[in-house]
Amino acid sequence: MSVATIIEKCRADDRPALVGYLPVGFPSVEGSIAAMRVLVESGVDIVEIGVPYSDPVMDGPVIQDAAVRALAAGVHLTDIFTAAREVSAAGAGALVMTYWNPVLRYGVERFAADLAAAGGAGLITPDLIPDEAGAWIAAADAHDLDKVFLVAPSSTPERLAAVTAQCRGFVYATAVMGVTGARASVGEAADALVSRTREHTDLPVCVGLGVSTGDQAAEVGRFADGVIVGSALVRCLTEADSDEQGLEALGALARELADGVRRART
Amino acid sequence: MTTSQAPAHGRFGDFGGRYVPEALIPALEQLEEVWRKAVVDPEFVGELERLQRTYTGRPSIITEVPRFAEHCGGARVILKREDLNHTGSHKINNVLGQALLTKRMGKRRVIAETGAGQHGVATATAAALLGLECVVYMGRKDTERQALNVARMRLLGATVVPVDNGSKTLKDAVNEAFRDWVANVSTTHYVLGTVTGPHPFPEMVRDFHRVIGVEARQQVLDLVGRLPDAVLACVGGGSNAIGIFHRFIDDPSVRLIGFEAGGEGVATGKHAARFSAGIPGVLHGAFTYVMQDEDGQTVESHSVSAGLDYPSVGPEHAHLLDSGRAEYRPVSDDEAMEAFSLLSRTEGILPAIESAHALAGAMKVGRELGPDAVLLVNLSGRGDKDVHTAAEWFGLIADDGTPRLPDDAGAKGKGEQQ
């Protein structure tokens, strides 16, 4: 099922969707799945299941650190299928976010088939632009999967048109020029980018990069169809003294963010 | 991936492409546009030629090395002396071109990655020359094994940022440079130092280095009256190799042979022999050969040479391999260091350890082809930066950096045994 359906339901409640990112495999595969369940129980609508990768050029220090530790702990690509199954069963949308090489190595068509079979909704591809995505677009279409490509403040009108034309599910608008990580302010450039993106598509536009608090979620939620939070959630786990404490902090932040998106338009 | 006969834009056969975050696409499009206009603009071409002549010291000479050649099966061995360029390697060719383009794009800041430090030094040099701010990313491990080059870059006014992520070597420095670029792309140009990365870098960097082969082809014709039987070069990212190979691609009688870092041996897993042990995949913006595990995670490379210690390779080399036009072989650390020592002692030329891999290749290929063969070897850099590494390797200095004199116990290192 496309995550667009979930975003539509949120829109019917007059609120943006809350999208929460966690990498699979940190602190362990089971631990990460437990954390994803906490996100869903705390009001996250769509879980972005991250594939830890050795060379994450779009990620800041928090997600890099979690990826390094997850890989050291022995996570494998196939663990995301388990996570997708669990997230989907918990009632949230299960989107996988991955750099391209792991999918290429696994086999694009085989990956799409296995992801669909696991109940995954589709892929967010931070280093795959539609121009290079012929094989993925074909496989995603064959298996009824979402294709979430990114747009950025630097995107020209031509790029916005070309990229959004290939998206399904939603369009991922990166709020700032830069890598993942919490920021003090995310507002203005994101607002402008969402407006510019809407000139080219009727798809939902979700905003990510930099959001870490309920107030920021409310602010971004005023103009975006969905608010994406990553590093701030991951940090709850990487900075915790114990797994239990990490889940507690994670739940508290997710509830704050869920509250933020619910007061975005009031 | 295209399989048609006419390669897609930005592809070499199946290889190449543009696998980067969308945020960088406008900058890559701008770069390609400015570059393509510049290379047909007499003002740009004239300025680059003037700098090559009056600053780099081009054309670089060729040197025939008969005493070294005695160890190469008696074949004639001719070195293309990129080591004599200002800053000590071929890297300056590309950097001057990109620094001039940076000014044309109205940008004031350049960033670069560096492994051995040669590209960082060259970028810091060009930035000083043209008045640009310069930040160089360098893996922590490389800053330690190339401490002198770190000092050189800082003396030239650049900021050197040690990178502590991952393997703390070149690939991680590239990651960090990309992260900086995404955040600062409106004011900053990324002076990528080799023939990989997203289009147009592989093609553009190649064209800035193509002068090596253009000069060398004519120089060899003038010296020996015919084309060489083989052109040899070391291959890290592959910029010096493609620079000397490219002019010879349409000369079918000339074999093109690249030498990768075999490290401690391909069988040990501690190497950077992408064409022996890698498979096609994506790293740093290009589809090419990548050392990776079954999950598509990059595998760390190993080499005594920081400049060859990279798990991926330029996409045009991948195409030259798959199309059969070029061949690639591993050279071990031991073989490279033997060649390093040999060239130093027989010819009075200290090569960069990177270039020593090509010299070790010449020793093998010369023995295969025999005394009638003419080998052209790209001596891509000089060994000054490697004195510390080589001195340690051959046991000439103690662990604390003090010299070991012949009286000392343990002074008989590998170099003394030859």
XYZ file of C-alpha atoms in Angstrom:
684
model
C 0.000 0.000 0.000
C 1.353 3.405 -0.923
C 2.182 5.704 1.969
C 0.226 8.366 0.069
C -2.905 6.704 1.469
C -1.617 7.232 5.023
C -0.792 10.868 4.295
C -4.271 11.302 2.818
C -5.837 10.007 6.037
C -3.771 12.483 8.059
C -4.828 15.251 5.738
C -8.476 14.288 6.353
C -7.726 14.865 10.071
C -6.288 18.253 9.073
C -2.764 17.434 10.111
C 0.518 16.523 8.475
C 1.878 13.005 8.714
C 4.780 12.238 11.035
C 7.596 10.250 9.462
C 10.263 8.851 11.786
C 13.643 7.466 10.713
C 15.617 4.768 12.487
C 18.395 2.586 11.114
C 17.838 -1.141 11.300
C 20.414 -2.945 13.428
C 21.095 -0.372 16.107
C 21.576 -1.234 18.915
C 20.759 -4.696 17.492
C 18.298 -5.939 14.884
C 15.769 -6.856 17.591
C 16.479 -3.630 19.476
C 15.913 -1.515 16.388
C 12.629 -3.246 15.628
C 11.502 -2.702 19.221
C 12.394 0.972 18.784
C 10.385 1.165 15.551
C 7.391 -0.307 17.408
C 7.788 2.410 20.057
C 7.670 5.010 17.268
C 4.416 3.568 15.927
C 2.872 3.334 19.414
C 3.890 6.948 20.072
C 2.113 8.372 17.040
C 4.522 8.036 14.103
C 2.545 7.382 10.918
C 5.325 6.201 8.614
C 8.585 4.598 9.687
C 11.576 5.262 7.504
C 13.690 2.132 7.921
C 17.298 3.060 7.309
C 19.850 0.723 5.760
C 23.204 1.284 7.490
C 25.838 1.933 4.820
C 29.600 2.296 4.934
C 29.702 5.567 2.969
C 26.638 7.677 3.822
C 27.417 10.994 2.120
C 24.020 12.524 2.929
C 24.255 11.850 6.652
C 25.627 13.892 9.511
C 27.537 12.543 12.516
C 24.587 11.087 14.481
C 23.328 8.769 11.743
C 26.881 7.950 10.612
C 27.708 6.875 14.137
C 24.626 4.663 14.386
C 25.421 3.123 10.983
C 28.995 2.324 11.948
C 27.827 0.696 15.182
C 25.029 -1.234 13.464
C 27.450 -2.597 10.859
C 29.952 -3.516 13.565
C 27.155 -5.341 15.390
C 26.579 -7.431 12.262
C 23.452 -6.042 10.609
C 22.674 -7.372 7.121
C 20.655 -5.904 4.302
C 18.014 -8.634 4.584
C 17.225 -7.463 8.147
C 15.241 -4.604 6.633
C 12.701 -7.109 5.326
C 12.114 -8.297 8.881
C 11.782 -4.695 10.039
C 9.373 -3.844 7.210
C 7.199 -6.805 8.134
C 7.093 -5.757 11.800
C 6.422 -2.073 11.118
C 3.700 -2.923 8.666
C 2.121 -5.343 11.165
C 2.223 -2.608 13.818
C 0.025 -0.516 11.552
C 2.400 2.062 10.117
C 3.764 2.622 6.640
C 7.140 0.944 6.121
C 9.385 2.889 3.774
C 13.006 1.879 3.390
C 15.692 4.555 3.041
C 18.854 3.294 1.425
C 21.903 4.386 -0.480
C 21.942 2.753 -3.858
C 24.831 0.304 -3.817
C 23.313 -2.210 -1.353
C 20.233 -2.515 -3.590
C 22.368 -2.774 -6.708
C 24.414 -5.545 -5.127
C 21.301 -7.456 -3.980
C 19.730 -7.098 -7.417
C 17.202 -4.345 -8.098
C 14.336 -6.577 -9.262
C 14.934 -9.153 -6.533
C 15.061 -6.396 -3.922
C 11.771 -4.920 -5.096
C 10.089 -8.334 -5.046
C 11.357 -9.158 -1.553
C 10.481 -5.724 -0.188
C 6.945 -5.959 -1.547
C 6.572 -9.459 -0.131
C 7.640 -8.166 3.295
C 4.952 -5.490 3.254
C 7.342 -2.629 2.554
C 5.783 0.403 0.887
C 8.777 1.452 -1.177
C 12.108 3.218 -1.129
C 13.591 6.606 -0.378
C 16.813 6.915 -2.379
C 19.104 9.739 -1.233
C 21.843 9.137 -3.808
C 19.739 7.887 -6.702
C 18.243 10.538 -8.952
C 15.483 9.581 -11.400
C 17.894 10.060 -14.321
C 19.874 6.998 -13.133
C 16.914 5.062 -11.761
C 15.556 3.265 -14.824
C 15.926 -0.203 -13.340
C 14.440 0.835 -9.988
C 11.486 2.655 -11.553
C 10.642 -0.411 -13.627
C 10.939 -2.755 -10.650
C 8.973 -0.464 -8.338
C 6.174 -0.127 -10.877
C 6.076 -3.886 -11.396
C 5.780 -4.505 -7.649
C 3.512 -1.570 -6.796
C 6.086 0.214 -4.630
C 6.560 3.875 -3.755
C 9.495 5.748 -5.301
C 10.465 8.682 -3.130
C 13.094 10.895 -4.727
C 14.500 14.044 -3.175
C 14.270 17.707 -4.108
C 16.469 20.414 -2.596
C 16.506 24.185 -2.203
C 18.975 24.240 -5.109
C 16.601 22.382 -7.455
C 15.708 24.318 -10.595
C 12.134 24.338 -11.924
C 13.266 21.880 -14.617
C 14.645 19.489 -11.982
C 11.539 19.835 -9.793
C 9.365 18.900 -12.767
C 11.584 15.981 -13.774
C 12.002 14.573 -10.272
C 8.411 14.895 -9.080
C 7.192 13.269 -12.303
C 8.957 10.058 -11.216
C 7.907 10.076 -7.557
C 5.202 7.941 -6.017
C 4.105 8.128 -2.369
C 5.424 11.577 -1.668
C 8.166 14.000 -2.620
C 10.984 14.338 -0.084
C 11.909 18.018 0.247
C 15.233 18.567 2.006
C 14.679 21.650 4.132
C 18.228 22.935 4.029
C 21.315 22.474 1.925
C 23.324 19.985 3.917
C 23.394 16.602 5.593
C 21.053 15.063 8.159
C 21.169 16.443 11.693
C 19.234 18.646 14.085
C 19.243 22.375 13.372
C 18.089 25.404 15.318
C 16.011 26.703 12.410
C 14.456 24.947 9.418
C 11.602 27.200 8.352
C 11.995 29.589 5.451
C 13.886 27.729 2.748
C 11.670 24.700 3.351
C 8.478 26.707 3.003
C 9.673 28.186 -0.289
C 10.780 24.786 -1.585
C 7.436 23.182 -0.731
C 5.624 25.956 -2.600
C 7.895 25.632 -5.603
C 7.512 21.834 -5.588
C 3.703 22.078 -5.476
C 3.802 24.009 -8.753
C 4.874 20.763 -10.402
C 2.979 18.008 -8.618
C -0.152 17.036 -6.728
C 1.768 14.475 -4.686
C 2.193 15.088 -0.955
C 5.399 16.973 -0.126
C 7.141 15.966 3.105
C 9.972 17.945 4.646
C 13.063 16.481 6.250
C 16.519 17.483 7.514
C 16.907 19.381 10.737
C 13.602 18.897 12.588
C 14.160 17.812 16.196
C 11.417 19.282 18.422
C 7.639 19.338 18.671
C 7.609 23.062 17.994
C 9.653 22.629 14.821
C 7.328 19.822 13.735
C 4.370 22.158 14.264
C 6.099 24.952 12.345
C 7.032 22.746 9.358
C 3.662 21.000 9.535
C 1.909 24.238 8.743
C 3.077 24.089 5.137
C 4.236 20.476 4.580
C 2.128 17.336 4.115
C 4.493 15.412 6.322
C 7.292 16.076 8.769
C 10.332 13.784 8.646
C 12.506 13.394 11.738
C 15.715 11.352 11.784
C 18.816 12.332 13.716
C 16.960 13.580 16.788
C 15.254 10.182 17.158
C 18.446 8.259 16.472
C 20.272 10.298 19.095
C 17.786 9.088 21.746
C 19.189 5.618 21.150
C 22.873 6.381 20.557
C 23.194 8.589 23.638
C 21.251 6.373 26.040
C 22.984 4.629 28.923
C 20.863 1.512 28.412
C 18.489 0.129 25.786
C 15.510 0.663 28.127
C 16.447 4.275 28.731
C 16.881 4.750 24.970
C 13.377 3.461 24.232
C 11.959 5.690 26.950
C 13.634 8.789 25.530
C 12.580 7.760 22.028
C 8.947 7.358 23.041
C 8.950 10.732 24.790
C 10.379 12.547 21.768
C 8.059 10.745 19.350
C 5.049 11.768 21.476
C 6.283 15.365 21.527
C 6.625 15.316 17.734
C 3.222 13.641 17.329
C 1.754 16.391 19.481
C 3.583 18.957 17.343
C 2.061 17.746 14.065
C -1.383 17.665 15.715
C -1.231 21.340 16.615
C 0.408 22.423 13.352
C -2.763 23.707 11.792
C -4.776 24.803 14.816
C 22.489 0.891 -17.078
C 22.685 1.360 -20.770
C 23.763 -1.434 -23.004
C 23.313 0.360 -26.291
C 26.299 1.052 -28.509
C 26.188 4.792 -28.060
C 26.950 5.402 -24.391
C 24.513 7.606 -22.528
C 25.522 11.098 -21.514
C 28.218 10.909 -18.879
C 28.862 7.183 -19.404
C 31.837 5.165 -20.564
C 30.070 2.088 -21.870
C 28.008 1.019 -18.864
C 30.163 2.889 -16.381
C 29.998 6.368 -14.895
C 26.792 8.303 -14.302
C 25.755 10.635 -11.556
C 24.837 8.910 -8.287
C 24.681 11.869 -5.931
C 22.079 13.687 -3.850
C 19.708 15.820 -5.899
C 21.012 18.916 -4.096
C 24.255 18.652 -6.079
C 22.738 18.205 -9.525
C 22.445 21.936 -10.322
C 26.117 22.419 -9.384
C 27.166 19.526 -11.623
C 25.087 20.937 -14.461
C 26.659 24.367 -13.963
C 30.130 22.864 -13.837
C 29.606 20.954 -17.056
C 28.250 24.010 -18.840
C 31.049 26.314 -17.670
C 33.714 23.698 -18.431
C 32.445 22.948 -21.956
C 32.325 26.634 -22.783
C 35.744 27.295 -21.258
C 37.600 24.660 -23.240
C 36.568 26.304 -26.499
C 37.233 29.811 -25.205
C 40.672 31.023 -26.360
C 41.012 33.138 -23.221
C 40.616 30.136 -20.906
C 42.743 27.859 -23.058
C 45.443 30.517 -23.324
C 45.488 31.146 -19.581
C 45.729 27.434 -18.798
C 48.540 26.967 -21.314
C 50.377 29.949 -19.883
C 50.149 28.521 -16.363
C 51.250 25.088 -17.577
C 54.300 26.652 -19.220
C 55.279 29.296 -16.674
C 54.048 27.781 -13.411
C 53.870 23.986 -13.706
C 56.897 23.735 -15.963
C 55.310 21.969 -18.919
C 56.117 20.244 -21.091
C 57.571 17.783 -18.626
C 60.604 15.961 -19.995
C 61.069 12.278 -20.672
C 64.089 10.441 -19.290
C 65.441 7.141 -20.566
C 66.694 5.017 -17.647
C 69.157 2.371 -18.964
C 70.578 1.294 -15.602
C 67.087 0.670 -14.223
C 66.151 -1.003 -17.506
C 68.773 -3.700 -16.905
C 66.296 -5.007 -14.324
C 63.458 -4.883 -16.857
C 64.612 -7.669 -19.151
C 66.749 -5.194 -21.072
C 63.763 -3.421 -22.582
C 64.146 0.314 -23.211
C 62.413 2.157 -20.392
C 61.413 5.783 -20.759
C 59.936 7.769 -17.887
C 57.475 10.611 -18.347
C 58.616 12.987 -15.651
C 55.424 14.286 -14.053
C 57.429 14.222 -10.826
C 59.208 17.352 -12.046
C 56.029 19.414 -12.182
C 55.615 22.183 -9.645
C 54.236 20.566 -6.449
C 55.830 17.248 -7.380
C 53.195 15.264 -9.219
C 50.754 15.214 -12.109
C 47.972 16.489 -9.839
C 48.667 20.147 -10.655
C 47.425 19.647 -14.259
C 43.862 19.050 -13.134
C 43.885 21.481 -10.256
C 44.895 24.513 -12.294
C 42.091 23.769 -14.733
C 39.483 23.405 -12.003
C 40.736 26.443 -10.082
C 40.323 28.586 -13.204
C 36.824 27.162 -13.641
C 36.050 28.002 -10.005
C 36.772 31.647 -10.734
C 34.640 31.493 -13.877
C 31.737 30.168 -11.786
C 32.119 33.103 -9.415
C 32.911 30.846 -6.469
C 35.440 31.884 -3.835
C 36.093 28.665 -1.933
C 37.495 25.303 -2.979
C 37.477 22.015 -1.110
C 39.395 18.857 -1.911
C 40.004 15.349 -0.669
C 43.487 13.947 -0.502
C 45.098 10.598 0.157
C 48.859 10.861 -0.177
C 48.525 14.606 0.098
C 49.620 15.341 -3.468
C 46.204 16.460 -4.636
C 45.709 18.463 -1.449
C 49.049 20.193 -1.919
C 48.266 20.908 -5.559
C 44.836 22.316 -4.652
C 46.284 24.444 -1.836
C 48.874 25.716 -4.304
C 46.349 26.675 -6.965
C 44.143 28.296 -4.309
C 47.065 30.390 -3.115
C 47.908 31.352 -6.678
C 44.364 32.420 -7.530
C 43.317 33.830 -4.165
C 40.739 31.191 -3.219
C 39.890 29.898 0.252
C 40.892 26.240 0.516
C 39.824 23.396 2.810
C 41.351 19.937 2.369
C 39.831 16.766 3.847
C 42.299 14.020 4.671
C 41.808 10.738 6.511
C 43.389 10.763 9.965
C 45.512 7.727 9.066
C 46.830 9.557 5.994
C 47.609 12.735 7.960
C 49.819 10.556 10.134
C 51.661 8.772 7.328
C 51.951 11.977 5.277
C 52.623 14.528 8.006
C 54.967 16.575 5.825
C 52.293 17.113 3.191
C 49.882 18.270 5.905
C 52.438 20.882 6.895
C 52.935 21.864 3.259
C 49.233 22.468 2.761
C 49.035 24.561 5.914
C 52.077 26.580 4.894
C 50.263 27.296 1.638
C 47.369 28.751 3.613
C 44.935 25.847 3.404
C 42.918 24.411 6.269
C 43.447 20.663 6.644
C 40.593 18.752 8.265
C 41.489 15.255 9.518
C 38.650 12.781 8.952
C 38.035 10.240 11.702
C 35.193 8.297 10.082
C 35.352 4.777 8.686
C 38.780 3.641 7.587
C 40.217 7.148 8.128
C 41.678 7.135 4.606
C 40.936 8.540 1.180
C 37.404 7.180 0.759
C 36.312 8.781 4.015
C 37.929 12.065 3.026
C 35.843 11.951 -0.171
C 32.668 11.352 1.867
C 33.445 14.342 4.044
C 34.187 16.546 1.032
C 30.805 15.614 -0.454
C 29.103 16.524 2.842
C 30.808 19.913 2.864
C 29.878 20.436 -0.774
C 26.178 19.693 -0.245
C 26.085 22.296 2.527
C 28.138 24.987 0.768
C 27.599 24.384 -2.919
C 26.519 27.937 -3.725
C 29.936 29.365 -2.765
C 32.172 26.328 -3.072
C 33.636 24.219 -5.840
C 34.729 20.673 -5.056
C 38.074 20.154 -6.784
C 37.758 16.393 -7.104
C 41.232 14.979 -7.515
C 40.795 11.996 -9.748
C 38.865 10.563 -12.665
C 35.932 9.252 -10.693
C 32.933 10.873 -9.022
C 29.747 12.046 -10.721
C 29.729 13.248 -14.316
C 31.370 15.507 -15.507
C 34.348 14.879 -13.199
C 35.740 11.696 -14.810
C 35.727 13.243 -18.278
C 36.798 16.731 -17.207
C 39.668 15.600 -14.981
C 40.843 13.258 -17.747
C 40.907 16.092 -20.248
C 42.985 18.263 -17.910
C 45.523 15.394 -17.615
C 45.432 14.391 -21.264
C 48.392 16.701 -21.883
C 50.633 14.033 -20.308
C 50.018 11.537 -23.081
C 49.902 14.147 -25.825
C 53.387 15.336 -24.901
C 54.796 11.882 -24.182
C 53.621 10.354 -27.462
C 55.476 12.950 -29.494
C 58.517 12.837 -27.204
C 58.829 9.061 -27.585
C 58.411 9.326 -31.360
C 61.177 11.933 -31.431
C 63.480 9.839 -29.253
C 63.036 6.317 -30.619
C 61.310 6.928 -33.918
C 58.322 4.759 -33.138
C 55.485 4.335 -30.677
C 56.163 2.466 -27.437
C 55.043 -1.153 -27.135
C 53.360 -0.456 -23.846
C 52.367 2.507 -21.703
C 52.419 1.811 -17.985
C 50.978 3.726 -15.048
C 49.840 3.161 -11.492
C 46.095 3.310 -10.887
C 44.511 4.611 -7.714
C 41.543 6.659 -8.800
C 43.302 6.552 -12.133
C 44.035 10.148 -13.131
C 47.707 9.846 -14.053
C 46.973 6.604 -15.890
C 44.108 7.974 -17.957
C 46.177 11.114 -18.569
C 48.965 9.165 -20.237
C 46.747 6.432 -21.760
C 44.197 8.569 -23.493
C 46.261 9.836 -26.428
C 47.283 6.224 -27.176
C 43.804 4.680 -27.153
C 43.583 4.860 -30.949
C 47.065 3.354 -31.382
C 46.171 -0.358 -31.401
C 49.803 -1.498 -31.329
C 50.330 0.164 -27.937
C 49.377 -1.890 -24.906
C 47.926 0.120 -22.017
C 48.715 -1.438 -18.661
C 47.590 -0.124 -15.295
C 49.029 -1.291 -11.989
C 46.870 -1.375 -8.894
C 48.002 -1.655 -5.308
C 48.246 -5.357 -4.512
C 49.075 -4.466 -0.914
C 50.089 -7.533 1.052
C 48.769 -9.741 -1.751
C 45.331 -10.056 -3.340
C 44.781 -13.385 -1.557
C 45.208 -11.735 1.865
C 42.345 -9.306 1.302
C 44.678 -6.449 2.312
C 45.003 -4.672 -1.017
C 43.402 -2.127 -3.334
C 43.141 -4.346 -6.427
C 39.664 -3.354 -7.518
C 39.903 -5.087 -10.878
C 41.087 -8.323 -9.266
C 38.651 -8.438 -6.370
C 36.007 -5.760 -6.918
C 32.736 -5.966 -8.790
C 30.709 -3.239 -10.485
C 28.780 -1.021 -8.111
C 28.336 2.580 -7.067
C 30.706 4.592 -4.893
C 31.231 8.342 -4.721
C 28.862 9.144 -7.514
C 30.024 6.716 -10.184
C 29.087 3.227 -11.348
C 32.412 1.434 -11.568
C 34.393 -1.379 -9.953
C 34.108 -1.265 -6.169
C 35.592 -3.443 -3.446
C 32.474 -4.478 -1.560
C 31.002 -7.267 0.523
C 27.864 -9.309 -0.186
C 25.680 -6.574 1.293
C 27.144 -3.863 -0.943
C 29.144 -2.324 1.907
C 32.466 -0.883 0.812
C 35.418 -2.999 1.891
C 38.435 -1.134 3.226
C 41.470 -1.109 0.981
C 45.098 -1.430 2.044
C 48.323 -0.241 0.476
C 51.713 1.036 1.536
C 50.875 3.884 -0.841
C 48.299 6.327 0.498
C 47.540 7.536 -3.030
C 46.497 4.092 -4.249
C 44.637 3.133 -1.072
C 41.131 3.525 -2.469
C 38.407 0.884 -2.889
C 37.069 2.214 -6.182
C 38.480 3.370 -9.513
C 37.573 5.759 -12.301
C 34.716 4.537 -14.523
C 36.642 5.010 -17.766
C 39.205 2.492 -16.545
C 36.349 0.080 -15.852
C 35.272 0.557 -19.452
C 38.825 0.160 -20.805
C 39.058 -3.117 -18.898
C 35.692 -4.480 -20.002
C 36.264 -3.440 -23.604
C 39.665 -5.116 -23.570
C 41.592 -1.974 -24.534
C 43.582 -1.816 -21.304
C 44.787 -4.423 -18.826
C 45.234 -4.049 -15.093
C 47.452 -6.005 -12.745
C 48.188 -5.882 -9.031
C 51.643 -4.990 -7.696
C 52.391 -5.865 -4.082
C 53.820 -3.515 -1.469
C 57.067 -5.535 -1.514
C 57.401 -5.320 -5.296
C 56.689 -1.596 -5.315
C 59.212 -0.881 -2.592
C 61.833 -2.950 -4.397
C 61.269 -0.839 -7.509
C 61.355 2.316 -5.389
C 64.766 1.357 -4.055
C 66.032 0.245 -7.444
C 65.177 3.428 -9.325
C 66.676 5.496 -6.516
C 69.956 3.560 -6.569
C 70.332 3.026 -10.326
C 69.119 6.371 -11.638
C 69.196 8.835 -8.755
C 65.452 9.416 -8.997
C 63.324 8.942 -5.874
C 59.851 8.035 -7.164
C 56.592 8.424 -5.289
C 55.574 5.039 -3.864
C 52.476 5.270 -6.069
C 54.640 5.601 -9.182
C 56.888 2.805 -7.921
C 53.985 0.433 -8.605
C 54.258 1.330 -12.302
C 58.032 0.842 -12.147
C 57.546 -2.610 -10.620
C 55.139 -3.247 -13.479
C 57.851 -2.250 -15.951
C 60.211 -4.807 -14.387
C 57.648 -7.541 -15.063
C 56.447 -6.396 -18.475
C 60.021 -5.730 -19.660
C 60.989 -9.298 -18.794
C 57.930 -10.579 -20.669
C 58.550 -8.507 -23.806
C 62.340 -8.700 -23.905
C 65.099 -6.344 -25.062
C 63.399 -5.113 -28.254
C 60.519 -3.573 -26.320
C 60.069 0.115 -25.594
C 58.163 0.890 -22.400
C 56.804 4.297 -21.514
C 56.213 4.633 -17.769
C 54.393 7.526 -16.159
C 56.485 8.688 -13.241
C 53.492 10.430 -11.743
C 55.154 11.877 -8.652
C 58.343 12.271 -6.721
C 59.212 10.470 -3.532
C 60.133 13.323 -1.224
C 56.837 12.935 0.618
C 57.574 9.218 1.050
C 61.014 9.470 2.605
C 59.656 8.767 6.065
C 57.595 5.761 4.953
C 60.469 4.376 2.908
C 63.003 4.972 5.663
C 60.793 3.013 8.052
C 60.244 0.287 5.475
C 63.959 -0.161 4.886
C 64.829 0.148 8.566
C 66.759 3.402 8.212
C 65.074 5.078 11.167
C 64.005 3.791 14.536
C 60.410 3.838 15.761
C 61.047 7.162 17.477
C 62.167 8.737 14.186
C 65.876 8.906 14.998
C 68.307 7.634 12.369
C 69.725 4.140 12.628
C 73.358 4.189 11.620
C 75.179 1.152 10.268
C 76.756 0.377 13.671
C 73.362 0.077 15.346
C 71.888 -3.309 16.013
C 69.005 -3.874 13.627
C 70.173 -1.257 11.153
C 70.294 -3.791 8.361
C 66.850 -3.211 6.969
C 65.441 -4.592 3.751
C 67.293 -1.973 1.740
C 70.654 -3.034 3.058
C 70.130 -6.620 2.035
C 69.927 -6.007 -1.666
